[in-house]
Amino acid sequence: MADTVFEKVPARDRRRFPGISSRAYEHPADRSALVALRKLSGFDTVFKALSGLLPERSLRLLYLSDSVRVGETQFAHLHAMLRDACYILDLEKVPQMYVQQDPRPNAMCIGLDEPVIVVTTGLVELLDEEEMRAVVGHEVGHALSGHAVYRTILLFLTNLAVKVSWIPLGNVAVTAIVTGLREWFRKSELSADRAGLLVGQDVRASMRGLMKLAGGNHLHEMNVDAFLAQAEEYEAGGDLRDSVLKILNMLPRTHPFTTVRAAELKKWSESRDFQRIMDGHYPRREEDKDTSVTDSFRQSATHYADSVRTSSDPLMRLVSDIAGGAGDLAGSLRDKFAGAGRDGKGSADGGSAQQD
């Protein structure tokens, strides 16, 4: 049966990644945001409670009754893409996939015990085959990373926040957790975009898909390079007030801005890390149990430090300048006292300084 399915997949060769760990493509900000989320006060209590209460069976029945389940006889081309994506990322159990009638282009991976992928008719009609392949790979990446559980809780709590908003202080805790979940989910989208590229292995198709999400099905009117130039202008433009407005604009969103996603993905596609994965050198799932939490923190810290240092955003430049100035000051003081010590005056000067 599998051979019959894969005959429908285009003959273009794509590399496969046996045993690949999600650590290979996860964005450092994704991992650090998830760690921060788990440390949020009340999150563990809410998570444990909702894990047993969320109506997962109800969700499955809803999609089964009011959507079209993808298979060999329904949306066969999507079924082939799904099987192909799971084959490339070596996800043994293929998730169920549904097409839902909705003119808004969207896709999601939800579920607690088993992930379910849902794509809207608006998305299916918007994207061409290679663009859609990247999206399917994106959702399979969510499944492989275990993102579906947190996404499901985010959906539930978003609805709950509206229902309990009339309770004094009842909305505060829920809103805090929803805000934390949204911050993590925005970062997880960057990871899933990378998974989509590993599946589609066509960076231009990934770029086109993101561009269409921003500007609709008018590809002849758009240009990928110009779209990426927008991302550079967005990051570098304006002053400190614009930096604050960027943060405020982002807070209610579950997804990063499409220009930012495109720029991040392009940067990763040109990185040594991506090339090593394509050459077959990547972390394996069998090694996950031996992964050091300290190493993950270190990678995240290094990523943020590099982001601040290289960012064109006015606020990030200010942070970098302040940090650099503090570093220079600390270095000057260290050199001064080290020099005093070498001259043999360190103890006496130090003692008199303490007395002053």
C-alpha positions in Angstrom: 0.0 0.0 0.0 2.8 2.4 0.9 4.4 1.9 -2.5 1.2 2.8 -4.2 0.9 6.0 -2.2 4.5 7.1 -2.9 4.0 6.6 -6.6 1.8 9.7 -6.4 4.7 11.8 -5.0 6.8 13.7 -7.5 10.0 12.0 -8.5 12.3 14.8 -7.3 14.7 13.3 -4.9 14.6 14.5 -1.3 16.9 13.4 1.5 15.5 11.4 4.3 16.5 11.7 8.0 16.3 8.4 9.8 15.9 8.7 13.5 16.2 12.5 13.5 15.5 14.2 16.8 13.4 17.4 16.9 16.5 19.0 18.5 18.0 19.1 15.1 15.6 21.8 13.8 14.2 23.3 17.0 14.9 27.0 17.3 16.8 27.9 20.5 14.2 30.4 21.4 11.5 27.7 21.2 13.3 25.6 23.8 14.0 28.5 26.2 10.5 29.8 25.9 9.1 26.4 26.7 11.3 26.2 29.8 10.2 29.6 30.9 6.6 28.7 30.3 6.9 25.6 32.5 8.3 27.7 35.3 5.4 30.1 35.2 3.5 30.1 38.4 0.4 27.9 38.2 1.3 26.4 34.9 2.0 22.9 36.2 -1.3 22.9 38.1 -3.3 24.0 35.1 -1.5 21.6 32.8 -2.1 18.6 34.9 -5.8 19.5 35.5 -6.5 20.2 31.8 -4.7 17.1 30.6 -7.4 15.0 32.2 -10.3 17.3 31.4 -9.8 18.5 27.9 -12.4 16.9 25.6 -10.0 15.3 23.1 -12.5 12.7 22.1 -15.0 15.4 21.4 -12.5 17.2 19.2 -11.9 14.1 17.2 -15.6 13.4 16.8 -16.1 17.0 15.7 -13.6 16.8 12.9 -14.8 13.3 12.0 -18.4 14.6 11.7 -17.9 18.0 10.1 -14.6 17.9 8.1 -13.2 15.7 5.4 -10.6 13.1 6.5 -7.6 12.9 4.2 -6.9 9.5 2.8 -6.3 7.6 -0.4 -9.8 8.4 -1.7 -10.2 11.9 -0.3 -7.6 14.6 -0.9 -5.2 11.9 -2.1 -2.5 14.4 -3.0 -2.5 15.7 0.6 -2.4 12.1 1.9 0.6 11.4 -0.2 2.3 14.6 1.1 1.6 13.6 4.7 3.0 10.1 4.2 6.0 11.5 2.5 6.6 14.1 5.3 6.4 11.4 7.9 8.8 9.2 5.9 11.3 12.0 5.6 11.3 12.9 9.3 10.9 9.3 10.3 7.7 9.8 12.2 6.5 6.2 12.5 2.8 6.8 13.2 1.2 9.0 10.6 -1.2 11.5 12.2 -4.8 11.8 11.0 -5.4 14.8 8.8 -8.6 16.7 8.1 -9.6 19.4 5.7 -12.0 21.9 7.2 -14.2 24.3 5.3 -12.9 27.8 6.2 -11.9 30.5 3.7 -9.1 31.7 6.0 -5.8 30.0 5.3 -4.7 28.1 8.4 -3.3 24.8 9.6 -2.8 23.4 13.1 -1.6 20.3 14.9 -3.6 19.6 18.1 -4.3 16.6 20.4 -3.1 15.3 23.7 -2.6 11.5 23.2 -2.3 11.5 19.5 -1.7 14.6 17.2 -4.3 15.5 14.6 -3.5 17.9 11.7 -6.2 20.2 10.4 -5.9 22.4 7.3 -8.5 24.8 6.0 -9.9 24.9 2.4 -8.6 28.5 2.2 -5.0 27.2 2.6 -5.4 24.3 0.2 -6.8 26.6 -2.5 -4.0 29.2 -1.8 -0.9 27.1 -2.1 0.7 25.2 -4.9 2.0 21.7 -4.4 5.5 22.5 -3.2 4.3 25.3 -1.0 1.7 22.9 0.5 4.4 20.3 1.0 6.3 22.7 3.2 3.2 23.4 5.3 2.5 19.7 5.8 6.1 19.2 6.8 5.6 22.2 9.2 2.7 20.4 10.9 4.5 17.1 11.1 7.4 19.0 12.7 4.9 20.2 15.4 3.9 16.5 15.9 7.4 15.3 16.2 8.3 18.0 18.7 5.3 17.3 20.9 3.9 20.8 20.3 0.3 19.5 19.9 -0.4 19.2 23.6 0.5 22.8 24.4 -1.3 24.1 21.3 -4.5 22.3 22.4 -4.2 23.8 25.9 -3.7 27.3 24.3 -6.9 26.9 22.3 -8.9 25.8 25.3 -7.5 28.6 27.6 -8.1 31.3 25.0 -11.8 30.4 25.0 -11.8 30.0 28.8 -10.3 33.5 29.3 -13.3 35.0 27.6 -15.8 33.0 29.7 -14.2 33.8 33.0 -13.4 37.5 32.3 -16.4 38.6 34.4 -14.9 36.8 37.6 -12.9 39.2 39.8 -9.2 38.2 39.4 -10.3 35.0 37.7 -9.0 36.1 34.4 -5.6 37.3 35.7 -4.0 33.8 36.1 -5.5 32.5 32.9 -4.4 35.5 30.9 -0.8 35.2 32.3 -0.7 31.5 31.2 -2.2 32.3 27.8 0.4 35.1 27.3 3.1 32.7 28.2 1.7 30.0 25.8 1.5 32.5 23.0 5.1 33.6 23.5 6.2 30.0 23.4 4.0 29.1 20.4 5.3 32.0 18.3 8.8 30.6 18.9 7.6 27.0 18.1 6.4 28.2 14.7 10.0 29.1 13.8 11.0 25.5 14.7 8.2 24.1 12.6 9.1 26.3 9.6 12.5 24.6 9.7 10.9 21.2 9.8 8.8 22.2 6.7 12.0 23.1 4.9 13.6 19.8 5.8 10.5 18.0 4.3 10.1 20.2 1.2 13.8 20.9 0.7 12.9 23.9 -1.5 13.5 27.2 0.3 11.9 29.3 -2.5 8.7 27.3 -2.1 8.7 27.9 1.7 9.3 31.6 1.0 6.4 31.7 -1.5 4.1 30.1 1.0 4.8 32.6 3.7 4.5 35.4 1.2 1.1 34.2 0.1 -0.1 34.0 3.7 0.7 37.7 3.9 -0.5 38.9 0.4 -2.9 36.3 -0.9 -2.8 34.4 -4.2 -1.3 37.1 -6.4 2.1 35.6 -6.9 2.6 37.4 -10.2 2.4 40.7 -8.3 4.9 39.7 -5.6 8.6 39.1 -5.3 10.4 37.0 -2.7 13.5 39.2 -2.6 11.3 42.3 -2.1 9.4 40.5 0.6 12.6 39.7 2.5 13.6 43.3 2.1 10.5 44.2 4.0 11.7 42.0 6.9 15.0 44.0 7.0 13.1 47.3 6.9 10.8 46.1 9.7 13.6 45.1 12.0 15.8 48.1 11.4 13.2 50.9 10.8 12.0 53.5 13.2 13.2 54.5 16.7 12.7 53.2 20.2 9.0 54.0 20.1 8.6 51.7 17.1 10.4 49.0 19.0 7.9 49.2 21.8 5.0 49.2 19.3 6.4 46.1 17.7 6.3 44.3 21.0 2.7 45.5 21.7 1.6 44.5 18.2 3.0 41.0 18.7 1.6 40.2 22.1 -2.0 39.1 21.1 -0.7 37.0 18.2 -0.1 33.3 18.2 2.2 33.4 15.1 5.2 35.6 14.3 4.8 38.1 11.5 5.3 36.4 8.1 8.2 38.6 7.0 10.0 37.8 10.2 9.4 34.0 9.7 10.7 34.3 6.1 13.8 36.1 7.2 14.5 33.6 10.0 14.0 30.6 7.7 16.2 32.1 5.0 19.0 32.7 7.5 18.8 29.1 8.8 18.7 27.7 5.3 22.1 29.4 4.7 23.6 28.2 8.0 26.1 25.5 8.7 23.6 23.8 11.0 21.2 23.3 8.1 23.9 22.0 5.8 25.1 19.5 8.4 21.6 18.1 8.6 21.4 17.8 4.8 24.7 16.0 4.9 23.3 13.5 7.4 24.9 14.9 10.6 22.2 15.6 13.1 21.1 14.6 16.6 19.2 11.3 16.9 16.2 10.5 19.0 18.1 7.7 20.7 20.4 10.3 22.1 17.6 12.5 23.5 17.7 10.9 26.9 21.4 11.9 27.3 20.8 15.5 26.3 22.1 18.0 28.9 19.6 20.7 30.0 22.6 22.9 30.7 23.7 22.6 27.1 20.2 23.6 25.9 20.3 26.7 28.2 23.8 27.6 26.9 22.6 27.3 23.3 19.6 29.5 24.0 21.7 32.1 25.9 24.2 32.2 23.0 21.4 32.6 20.5 19.9 35.5 22.4 23.3 37.2 22.9 24.0 36.8 19.1 20.5 38.1 18.3 21.0 41.2 20.4 24.5 41.9 19.1 23.5 41.6 15.4 20.0 43.0 15.5 19.2 46.2 13.6 16.2 47.0 15.9 16.8 50.3 17.8 15.9 48.8 21.1 18.2 45.8 20.6 21.0 48.2 19.5 20.5 50.1 22.7 20.6 46.9 24.8 23.8 45.9 23.0 25.4 49.3 23.5 24.6 49.3 27.2 25.9 45.7 27.6 29.0 46.6 25.6 29.6 49.7 27.7 29.2 47.7 30.9 31.6 45.2 29.6 34.2 47.9 28.7 33.8 49.4 32.2 34.2 46.1 33.9 37.3 45.4 31.7 38.8 48.8 32.5 38.3 48.2 36.2 39.7 44.7 36.1 42.8 46.0 34.2 43.2 48.8 36.7 43.2 46.6 39.8 45.2 43.9 38.1 47.9 46.5 37.2 47.9 47.8 40.8 48.4 44.3 42.1 51.4 43.8 39.8 52.9 47.0 41.1 52.8 45.7 44.6 50.3 48.4 45.7 47.2 46.4 45.5 46.8 45.7 49.2 47.6 49.1 50.5 45.4 50.9 47.9 42.7 48.4 48.3 42.7 48.8 52.0 42.6 52.6 51.9 39.8 52.5 49.3 37.7 50.2 51.6 38.2 52.6 54.5 37.1 55.6 52.3 
